[in-house]
Short mmCIF file of C-alpha atoms and ligand atoms in Angstrom, two decimals:
data_model
loop_
_atom_site.label_atom_id
_atom_site.label_comp_id
_atom_site.label_asym_id
_atom_site.label_seq_id
_atom_site.Cartn_x
_atom_site.Cartn_y
_atom_site.Cartn_z
CA UNK A 264 160.15 117.37 69.82
CA UNK A 265 161.31 117.22 66.19
CA UNK A 266 163.57 114.30 65.26
CA UNK A 267 166.42 115.88 63.20
CA UNK A 268 167.59 112.43 62.05
CA UNK A 269 164.31 111.81 60.29
CA UNK A 270 163.70 115.26 58.80
CA UNK A 271 164.18 115.18 55.03
CA UNK A 272 163.52 117.80 52.38
CA UNK A 273 164.22 117.56 48.66
CA UNK A 274 163.79 120.33 46.11
CA UNK A 275 163.52 118.86 42.60
CA UNK A 276 165.59 115.88 43.69
CA UNK A 277 168.21 118.05 45.43
CA UNK A 278 168.64 117.17 49.11
CA UNK A 279 168.59 120.04 51.62
CA UNK A 280 170.55 119.87 54.87
CA UNK A 281 168.75 119.95 58.21
CA UNK A 282 169.93 122.85 60.37
CA UNK A 283 171.78 124.82 57.70
CA UNK A 284 169.03 124.85 55.02
CA UNK A 285 165.90 124.04 56.94
CA UNK A 286 164.26 123.36 60.31
CA UNK A 287 161.02 121.57 61.05
CA UNK A 288 158.15 121.65 63.53
CA UNK A 289 157.44 118.49 65.49
CA UNK A 290 154.48 117.44 63.35
CA UNK A 291 154.93 114.03 61.77
CA UNK A 292 154.04 113.52 58.13
CA UNK A 293 155.24 113.30 54.55
CA UNK A 294 154.05 115.51 51.68
CA UNK A 295 154.89 115.86 48.02
CA UNK A 296 152.32 118.27 46.64
CA UNK A 297 152.00 121.22 44.25
CA UNK A 298 153.20 124.51 45.74
CA UNK A 299 151.19 127.70 46.25
CA UNK A 300 152.60 131.01 47.47
CA UNK A 301 150.38 132.71 50.07
CA UNK A 302 152.22 135.96 50.73
CA UNK A 303 152.57 136.66 54.42
CA UNK A 304 150.34 133.69 55.31
CA UNK A 305 148.38 135.38 58.11
CA UNK A 306 144.63 135.86 58.19
CA UNK A 307 143.11 138.95 59.82
CA UNK A 308 139.51 139.49 58.77
CA UNK A 309 139.15 143.04 60.15
CA UNK A 310 142.21 144.20 58.16
CA UNK A 311 141.15 142.42 54.98
CA UNK A 312 144.24 140.22 55.19
CA UNK A 313 143.11 137.00 53.51
CA UNK A 314 145.80 136.01 50.99
CA UNK A 315 144.15 132.74 49.91
CA UNK A 316 140.70 134.23 49.35
CA UNK A 317 140.71 133.37 45.64
CA UNK A 318 143.03 130.36 45.72
CA UNK A 319 142.34 126.67 46.03
CA UNK A 320 145.04 125.09 48.20
CA UNK A 321 143.30 121.82 49.01
CA UNK A 322 145.87 119.02 48.93
CA UNK A 323 148.69 121.49 48.26
CA UNK A 324 151.73 122.75 50.12
CA UNK A 325 151.61 126.45 50.95
CA UNK A 326 154.76 128.59 50.87
CA UNK A 327 154.77 131.81 52.89
CA UNK A 328 157.20 134.65 53.53
CA UNK A 329 156.60 135.20 57.17
CA UNK A 330 157.57 136.80 60.40
CA UNK A 331 156.37 136.12 63.92
CA UNK A 332 153.51 138.56 63.35
CA UNK A 333 151.45 139.68 60.37
CA UNK A 334 153.10 142.42 58.41
CA UNK A 335 152.48 145.82 59.98
CA UNK A 336 150.53 144.52 62.99
CA UNK A 337 151.73 144.32 66.57
CA UNK A 338 150.70 141.58 69.04
CA UNK A 339 148.10 143.80 70.75
CA UNK A 340 146.41 144.69 67.47
CA UNK A 341 146.39 141.02 66.59
CA UNK A 342 144.89 139.73 69.82
CA UNK A 343 142.23 142.45 69.73
CA UNK A 344 141.21 141.41 66.21
CA UNK A 345 138.44 139.12 67.43
CA UNK A 346 138.25 135.39 67.92
CA UNK A 347 141.29 133.27 67.17
CA UNK A 348 140.62 130.74 64.42
CA UNK A 349 137.61 132.67 63.13
CA UNK A 350 138.47 136.36 62.93
CA UNK A 351 142.21 135.89 62.74
CA UNK A 352 144.62 132.98 62.46
CA UNK A 353 148.31 132.23 62.35
CA UNK A 354 149.55 130.78 59.03
CA UNK A 355 149.54 127.16 60.20
CA UNK A 356 145.92 127.32 61.34
CA UNK A 357 144.83 129.39 58.35
CA UNK A 358 146.31 127.21 55.61
CA UNK A 359 145.16 124.03 57.34
CA UNK A 360 141.60 125.39 57.48
CA UNK A 361 141.93 126.01 53.74
CA UNK A 362 142.82 122.35 53.21
CA UNK A 363 146.59 122.63 52.68
CA UNK A 364 148.66 119.54 53.56
CA UNK A 365 152.04 121.17 54.18
CA UNK A 366 153.55 124.55 55.08
CA UNK A 367 156.90 126.03 54.08
CA UNK A 368 157.94 129.17 55.93
CA UNK A 369 160.55 131.23 54.11
CA UNK A 370 162.63 133.27 56.55
CA UNK A 371 162.40 137.02 56.63
CA UNK A 372 165.67 138.66 57.76
CA UNK A 373 164.06 138.94 61.20
CA UNK A 374 163.24 135.23 61.40
CA UNK A 375 166.69 134.41 60.00
CA UNK A 376 168.29 136.43 62.81
CA UNK A 377 166.54 134.22 65.35
CA UNK A 378 167.43 130.94 63.58
CA UNK A 379 169.36 129.58 66.58
CA UNK A 380 166.40 130.03 68.91
CA UNK A 381 163.99 128.70 66.30
CA UNK A 382 166.10 125.55 66.14
CA UNK A 383 166.60 125.13 69.89
CA UNK A 384 162.92 125.61 70.60
CA UNK A 385 161.90 122.90 68.14
CA UNK A 386 164.59 120.46 69.21
CA UNK A 387 163.85 120.95 72.91
CA UNK A 388 160.21 120.24 72.17
CA UNK A 389 156.99 120.86 74.03
CA UNK A 390 155.80 119.31 77.25
CA UNK A 391 152.29 118.10 77.87
CA UNK A 392 150.48 115.97 80.43
CA UNK A 393 149.31 112.80 78.71
CA UNK A 394 145.91 112.62 80.41
CA UNK A 395 145.20 116.35 80.01
CA UNK A 396 145.91 116.53 76.28
CA UNK A 397 143.29 117.90 73.92
CA UNK A 398 142.66 115.71 70.89
CA UNK A 399 143.54 118.60 68.55
CA UNK A 400 147.08 118.99 69.92
CA UNK A 401 148.65 116.71 67.32
CA UNK A 402 146.65 117.79 64.32
CA UNK A 403 149.07 120.29 62.74
CA UNK A 404 150.38 119.78 59.21
CA UNK A 405 154.08 119.17 58.42
CA UNK A 406 155.81 122.54 58.60
CA UNK A 407 159.36 123.46 57.65
CA UNK A 408 161.39 126.69 57.77
CA UNK A 409 163.82 127.59 54.99
CA UNK A 410 166.82 129.89 55.26
CA UNK A 411 166.91 132.77 52.80
CA UNK A 412 169.71 130.99 50.96
CA UNK A 413 167.86 127.69 50.57
CA UNK A 414 164.64 129.48 49.67
CA UNK A 415 166.16 131.39 46.76
CA UNK A 416 166.11 128.21 44.63
CA UNK A 417 162.46 127.54 45.43
CA UNK A 418 161.47 130.80 43.73
CA UNK A 419 163.78 130.25 40.73
CA UNK A 420 161.83 130.87 37.51
CA UNK A 421 158.57 131.74 39.30
CA UNK A 422 156.36 134.84 39.03
CA UNK A 423 158.40 136.54 41.77
CA UNK A 424 161.93 135.68 42.89
CA UNK A 425 163.06 135.98 46.50
CA UNK A 426 164.77 139.40 46.22
CA UNK A 427 161.55 140.76 44.69
CA UNK A 428 159.47 139.22 47.48
CA UNK A 429 161.83 140.62 50.13
CA UNK A 430 161.62 144.06 48.54
CA UNK A 431 157.83 143.93 48.26
CA UNK A 432 157.46 142.77 51.86
CA UNK A 433 159.59 145.66 53.10
CA UNK A 434 157.44 148.13 51.15
CA UNK A 435 153.74 148.60 51.77
CA UNK A 436 152.79 146.95 48.47
CA UNK A 437 150.58 143.86 48.53
CA UNK A 438 152.31 140.49 48.48
CA UNK A 439 149.89 138.46 46.38
CA UNK A 440 149.38 134.72 46.21
CA UNK A 441 150.38 132.71 43.12
CA UNK A 442 150.74 129.11 41.97
CA UNK A 443 154.24 127.75 41.48
CA UNK A 444 155.03 126.12 38.15
CA UNK A 445 153.84 122.53 37.98
CA UNK A 446 157.34 121.07 37.69
CA UNK A 447 158.51 122.57 40.99
CA UNK A 448 158.64 119.60 43.39
CA UNK A 449 159.21 119.78 47.12
CA UNK A 450 159.37 116.47 48.94
CA UNK A 451 159.02 116.91 52.70
CA UNK A 452 159.19 114.27 55.39
CA UNK A 453 159.30 115.10 59.09
CA UNK A 454 158.88 113.09 62.26
CA UNK A 455 158.31 113.93 65.90
CA UNK A 456 159.78 111.93 68.72
CA UNK A 457 158.38 111.61 72.18
CA UNK A 458 159.89 111.09 75.60
CA UNK A 459 157.76 110.01 78.51
CA UNK A 460 158.68 110.96 82.07
CA UNK A 461 156.76 110.80 85.32
CA UNK A 462 155.92 113.32 87.99
CA UNK A 463 153.39 113.37 90.83
CA UNK A 464 151.34 115.46 93.18
CA UNK A 465 151.95 114.67 96.84
CA UNK A 466 148.69 114.27 98.74
CA UNK A 467 148.05 113.74 102.46
CA UNK A 468 144.77 113.43 104.33
CA UNK A 469 144.42 114.17 108.06
CA UNK A 470 141.18 112.69 109.28
CA UNK A 471 138.77 114.92 111.17
CA UNK A 472 137.25 114.10 114.57
CA UNK A 473 133.54 114.49 113.79
CA UNK A 474 131.94 111.26 112.57
CA UNK A 475 129.88 113.14 109.96
CA UNK A 476 131.91 116.23 109.14
CA UNK A 477 135.12 114.26 108.63
CA UNK A 478 133.76 113.30 105.21
CA UNK A 479 134.31 116.91 104.23
CA UNK A 480 137.75 118.46 103.81
CA UNK A 481 139.54 121.78 103.95
CA UNK A 482 142.29 121.69 101.33
CA UNK A 483 145.62 123.45 101.86
CA UNK A 484 148.02 123.54 98.95
CA UNK A 485 151.23 124.84 97.42
CA UNK A 486 153.37 123.88 94.43
CA UNK A 487 156.69 122.13 94.96
CA UNK A 488 158.08 122.58 91.44
CA UNK A 489 159.95 125.60 90.09
CA UNK A 490 161.83 126.36 86.86
CA UNK A 491 164.61 123.80 87.33
CA UNK A 492 168.02 124.04 85.71
CA UNK A 493 168.69 126.29 82.71
CA UNK A 494 172.00 125.28 81.13
CA UNK A 495 171.83 128.16 78.63
CA UNK A 496 171.25 130.86 81.24
CA UNK A 497 173.63 133.80 81.37
CA UNK A 498 175.86 134.00 84.43
CA UNK A 499 177.30 131.29 86.67
CA UNK A 500 174.11 130.32 88.49
CA UNK A 501 172.10 127.92 86.34
CA UNK A 502 169.78 126.69 89.09
CA UNK A 503 166.38 128.28 89.63
CA UNK A 504 165.86 127.46 93.30
CA UNK A 505 162.45 129.02 93.76
CA UNK A 506 162.93 129.54 97.49
CA UNK A 507 160.01 131.95 97.64
CA UNK A 508 158.21 130.51 94.59
CA UNK A 509 157.14 128.17 95.95
CA UNK A 510 159.58 126.76 98.50
CA UNK A 511 157.89 129.06 101.01
CA UNK A 512 154.43 127.59 100.37
CA UNK A 513 155.76 124.02 100.23
CA UNK A 514 157.36 124.41 103.65
CA UNK A 515 154.29 126.19 105.04
CA UNK A 516 152.06 123.24 104.09
CA UNK A 517 154.60 120.87 105.68
CA UNK A 518 154.58 122.96 108.85
CA UNK A 519 150.77 122.95 108.89
CA UNK A 520 150.88 119.15 108.61
CA UNK A 521 153.36 118.97 111.48
CA UNK A 522 151.23 121.26 113.64
CA UNK A 523 148.15 119.10 112.94
CA UNK A 524 150.07 115.98 113.93
CA UNK A 525 151.27 117.56 117.18
CA UNK A 526 147.95 119.13 118.17
CA UNK A 527 146.19 117.51 121.12
CA UNK A 528 142.90 117.37 119.23
CA UNK A 529 141.72 117.11 115.68
CA UNK A 530 139.56 119.57 113.77
CA UNK A 531 136.04 118.33 112.96
CA UNK A 532 136.51 118.19 109.21
CA UNK A 533 139.41 116.41 107.58
CA UNK A 534 142.34 118.35 106.19
CA UNK A 535 143.66 117.64 102.70
CA UNK A 536 147.23 118.70 102.05
CA UNK A 537 148.27 118.81 98.39
CA UNK A 538 151.73 119.67 97.09
CA UNK A 539 151.16 120.25 93.39
CA UNK A 540 153.59 119.38 90.59
CA UNK A 541 154.10 121.28 87.34
CA UNK A 542 152.57 124.59 88.42
CA UNK A 543 155.18 126.58 86.52
CA UNK A 544 154.48 124.57 83.36
CA UNK A 545 150.85 125.69 83.38
CA UNK A 546 149.13 124.68 86.64
CA UNK A 547 149.37 121.01 85.66
CA UNK A 548 149.18 119.47 89.13
CA UNK A 549 146.07 121.34 90.23
CA UNK A 550 144.34 120.79 86.90
CA UNK A 551 145.15 117.09 87.13
CA UNK A 552 144.02 116.82 90.74
CA UNK A 553 140.69 118.44 90.00
CA UNK A 554 140.15 116.20 86.99
CA UNK A 555 141.41 112.99 88.59
CA UNK A 556 141.02 113.59 92.35
CA UNK A 557 142.05 110.97 94.89
CA UNK A 558 139.19 112.11 97.16
CA UNK A 559 135.57 113.08 96.55
CA UNK A 560 136.44 116.60 95.41
CA UNK A 561 132.86 117.86 95.92
CA UNK A 562 133.46 117.36 99.64
CA UNK A 563 136.30 119.89 99.64
CA UNK A 564 134.68 122.91 101.30
CA UNK A 565 137.48 125.41 100.58
CA UNK A 566 141.00 125.48 99.15
CA UNK A 567 143.69 127.62 100.77
CA UNK A 568 146.53 128.21 98.33
CA UNK A 569 149.96 129.33 99.51
CA UNK A 570 152.19 130.50 96.68
CA UNK A 571 155.00 132.91 97.72
CA UNK A 572 154.78 134.09 101.32
CA UNK A 573 158.49 134.40 102.14
CA UNK A 574 159.61 137.80 100.92
CA UNK A 575 159.06 141.27 102.31
CA UNK A 576 159.95 144.78 101.33
CA UNK A 577 162.02 146.81 103.76
CA UNK A 578 160.85 150.40 104.07
CA UNK A 579 164.31 151.58 102.95
CA UNK A 580 164.18 149.52 99.73
CA UNK A 581 164.09 151.81 96.70
CA UNK A 582 164.46 149.13 94.00
CA UNK A 583 161.58 149.74 91.58
CA UNK A 584 161.34 145.97 91.01
CA UNK A 585 160.29 145.59 94.64
CA UNK A 586 157.74 148.36 94.61
CA UNK A 587 154.73 146.04 94.78
CA UNK A 588 156.34 143.57 97.19
CA UNK A 589 154.35 143.41 100.44
CA UNK A 590 155.85 144.63 103.72
CA UNK A 591 157.08 142.68 106.75
CA UNK A 592 153.64 142.44 108.33
CA UNK A 593 151.66 142.52 105.15
CA UNK A 594 150.44 139.94 102.61
CA UNK A 595 148.19 140.02 99.55
CA UNK A 596 144.96 138.06 99.92
CA UNK A 597 143.16 137.16 96.72
CA UNK A 598 139.80 135.53 96.01
CA UNK A 599 138.53 135.02 99.57
CA UNK A 600 135.22 136.79 98.93
CA UNK A 601 134.75 136.00 95.27
CA UNK A 602 132.59 132.92 95.74
CA UNK A 603 131.68 132.73 99.41
CA UNK A 604 130.91 135.65 101.74
CA UNK A 605 131.37 133.31 104.69
CA UNK A 606 134.87 132.27 103.61
CA UNK A 607 135.83 135.92 103.17
CA UNK A 608 134.46 136.75 106.61
CA UNK A 609 136.29 133.88 108.36
CA UNK A 610 139.56 134.70 106.60
CA UNK A 611 139.38 138.30 107.74
CA UNK A 612 138.14 137.72 111.29
CA UNK A 613 140.77 135.07 112.11
CA UNK A 614 143.52 137.46 111.11
CA UNK A 615 141.90 140.34 113.04
CA UNK A 616 141.69 138.26 116.20
CA UNK A 617 145.22 136.85 115.95
CA UNK A 618 148.35 138.48 114.48
CA UNK A 619 146.54 141.32 112.69
CA UNK A 620 148.68 141.11 109.56
CA UNK A 621 148.05 143.77 106.98
CA UNK A 622 145.77 141.92 104.60
CA UNK A 623 146.14 143.74 101.29
CA UNK A 624 143.21 143.17 98.91
CA UNK A 625 144.66 145.22 96.05
CA UNK A 626 144.79 142.26 93.64
CA UNK A 627 141.48 140.84 94.83
CA UNK A 628 139.76 142.25 91.79
CA UNK A 629 138.35 140.42 88.76
CA UNK A 630 139.79 143.19 86.60
CA UNK A 631 143.32 142.93 88.04
CA UNK A 632 145.60 143.52 85.06
CA UNK A 633 148.28 141.22 86.53
CA UNK A 634 145.71 138.41 86.44
CA UNK A 635 147.17 136.82 89.58
CA UNK A 636 143.91 134.93 90.00
CA UNK A 637 144.82 132.85 86.94
CA UNK A 638 148.42 132.35 87.88
CA UNK A 639 148.40 129.77 90.63
CA UNK A 640 146.83 126.44 91.59
CA UNK A 641 143.71 127.75 93.36
CA UNK A 642 142.37 128.65 89.91
CA UNK A 643 141.49 125.04 89.04
CA UNK A 644 139.70 124.58 92.37
CA UNK A 645 137.71 127.79 91.86
CA UNK A 646 136.48 126.86 88.39
CA UNK A 647 135.58 123.48 89.87
CA UNK A 648 133.16 125.27 92.23
CA UNK A 649 135.35 125.27 95.35
CA UNK A 650 135.77 128.64 97.11
CA UNK A 651 139.43 129.59 97.51
CA UNK A 652 141.80 131.93 99.31
CA UNK A 653 145.21 132.75 97.85
CA UNK A 654 148.06 134.22 99.94
CA UNK A 655 150.84 135.88 97.95
CA UNK A 656 153.66 138.31 98.79
CA UNK A 657 153.85 140.11 95.41
CA UNK A 658 156.40 140.23 92.63
CA UNK A 659 159.99 141.20 93.43
CA UNK A 660 163.49 141.50 91.99
CA UNK A 661 164.14 137.74 92.29
CA UNK A 662 160.78 136.59 90.98
CA UNK A 663 161.48 133.80 88.45
CA UNK A 664 165.22 134.47 88.61
CA UNK A 665 168.10 132.18 89.54
CA UNK A 666 168.50 134.51 92.53
CA UNK A 667 165.28 133.42 94.30
CA UNK A 668 167.49 132.09 97.12
CA UNK A 669 166.65 130.80 100.59
CA UNK A 670 168.88 133.35 102.35
CA UNK A 671 166.61 136.15 101.13
CA UNK A 672 163.52 134.74 102.83
CA UNK A 673 161.95 136.70 105.68
CA UNK A 674 161.36 133.69 107.95
CA UNK A 675 159.54 135.70 110.61
CA UNK A 676 156.96 136.81 108.09
CA UNK A 677 156.68 133.33 106.63
CA UNK A 678 155.99 131.92 110.08
CA UNK A 679 153.35 134.55 110.86
CA UNK A 680 151.51 133.99 107.59
CA UNK A 681 151.71 130.19 108.03
CA UNK A 682 150.30 130.36 111.57
CA UNK A 683 147.47 132.58 110.38
CA UNK A 684 146.62 130.18 107.55
CA UNK A 685 146.73 127.25 110.00
CA UNK A 686 144.15 128.93 112.23
CA UNK A 687 142.03 129.91 109.23
CA UNK A 688 142.06 126.28 108.10
CA UNK A 689 141.08 125.10 111.59
CA UNK A 690 138.24 127.60 111.87
CA UNK A 691 136.79 126.49 108.52
CA UNK A 692 137.22 122.84 109.48
CA UNK A 693 135.19 123.42 112.66
CA UNK A 694 132.33 125.48 111.14
CA UNK A 695 128.84 124.08 111.74
CA UNK A 696 128.05 124.28 108.04
CA UNK A 697 130.47 124.50 105.15
CA UNK A 698 131.03 128.00 103.68
CA UNK A 699 128.11 128.55 101.34
CA UNK A 700 128.98 129.44 97.77
CA UNK A 701 126.66 132.44 97.45
CA UNK A 702 128.31 134.18 94.53
CA UNK A 703 129.17 133.15 91.04
CA UNK A 704 132.80 133.38 90.12
CA UNK A 705 132.97 136.60 88.03
CA UNK A 706 132.84 135.78 84.32
CA UNK A 707 136.27 137.39 83.77
CA UNK A 708 137.77 134.74 86.04
CA UNK A 709 136.41 131.59 84.49
CA UNK A 710 138.51 131.66 81.32
CA UNK A 711 142.22 131.35 81.63
ZN1 LIG B 1028 154.41 130.01 92.25
#
């Protein structure tokens, strides 16, 4: 996160105050370079938005008058404008590609209105897993944000003053780039600070009974993290319990472990139980486990992912937020046939010969607009070549709310789904040959 103590900005020798005059991104660096105005600062090739086309900004600090999106474009239009970084780019990426060494963002009224959030977000910082970091993560240039008031002085005596820029931006007229006068000096120094904390996946291995097959494993997993405590949340309840998401899966995997321990015999293959950390932060635990596995991951024959199996929709429930929640004897099954016909067949036949739950395959579609396939831990196993099955009860009124409480869980349903997954796991563990991967993961599903 940004270190407010170390953030310093001077305009022609005049010190600005952190918080009231300016904010900064958490990119360390110091710059004192000539200033260039780059209009709105965005680059969108298809719309001919390329404010620095005829300007040389190498070694300079770029000043922009900017909002969260390019002027006149909405997020959909932006993301459908081609490839990020080539066909379109946010100001930071764009000016850095052009060789600029610093970026000053002058607040539009809209950005100014969100100043508090802008500040909180930068001071709270970003989280990343040390060993999963990309080398480019730290490469951004020093970037500061100026309030309208502080920015007025920056444009003093230049080709356009701030009121003129504000007026031009609000109209449809072009907001052209220009060089600031040579005696305009902006001295910027910002620093990021870093906190290191630890977390862990919890991994257990139950050895199989067959001298050969025990080298292979059926993996069963869930995530034990949720959204934690949100001190700034509205209302009295600041604790996101995550009883369904994914307390239900966490407990199901525990129960499966207990049932294995109490069984009078062992399945032929070994069983790998993994409780993943950091799923809600971006599938960290499963990504980490597949990159740095504690077992020979190529010997994992299938991964069964349990993420939300504890809620059900009563037939009398008319809340539109629960309209896609599965019923008392129903559960969504995703991905079982996407890579292995055999895995799909076993998953289905075990259920048909046991509790006959309503297996709903509605989201089992590479073109699913909810993209549930990308939204839980099985994803990192699948792209690692391991066929997966994902059990999921559907979104509901308490999904990612403080109100995802344990007293709302349908424990009968949770038990039935858990028992069915246990038997599915056992059946796969006892197969003569591991489920053959006979299909390629659809191309839509390989890029998150
Ligand atoms: Zn979840």
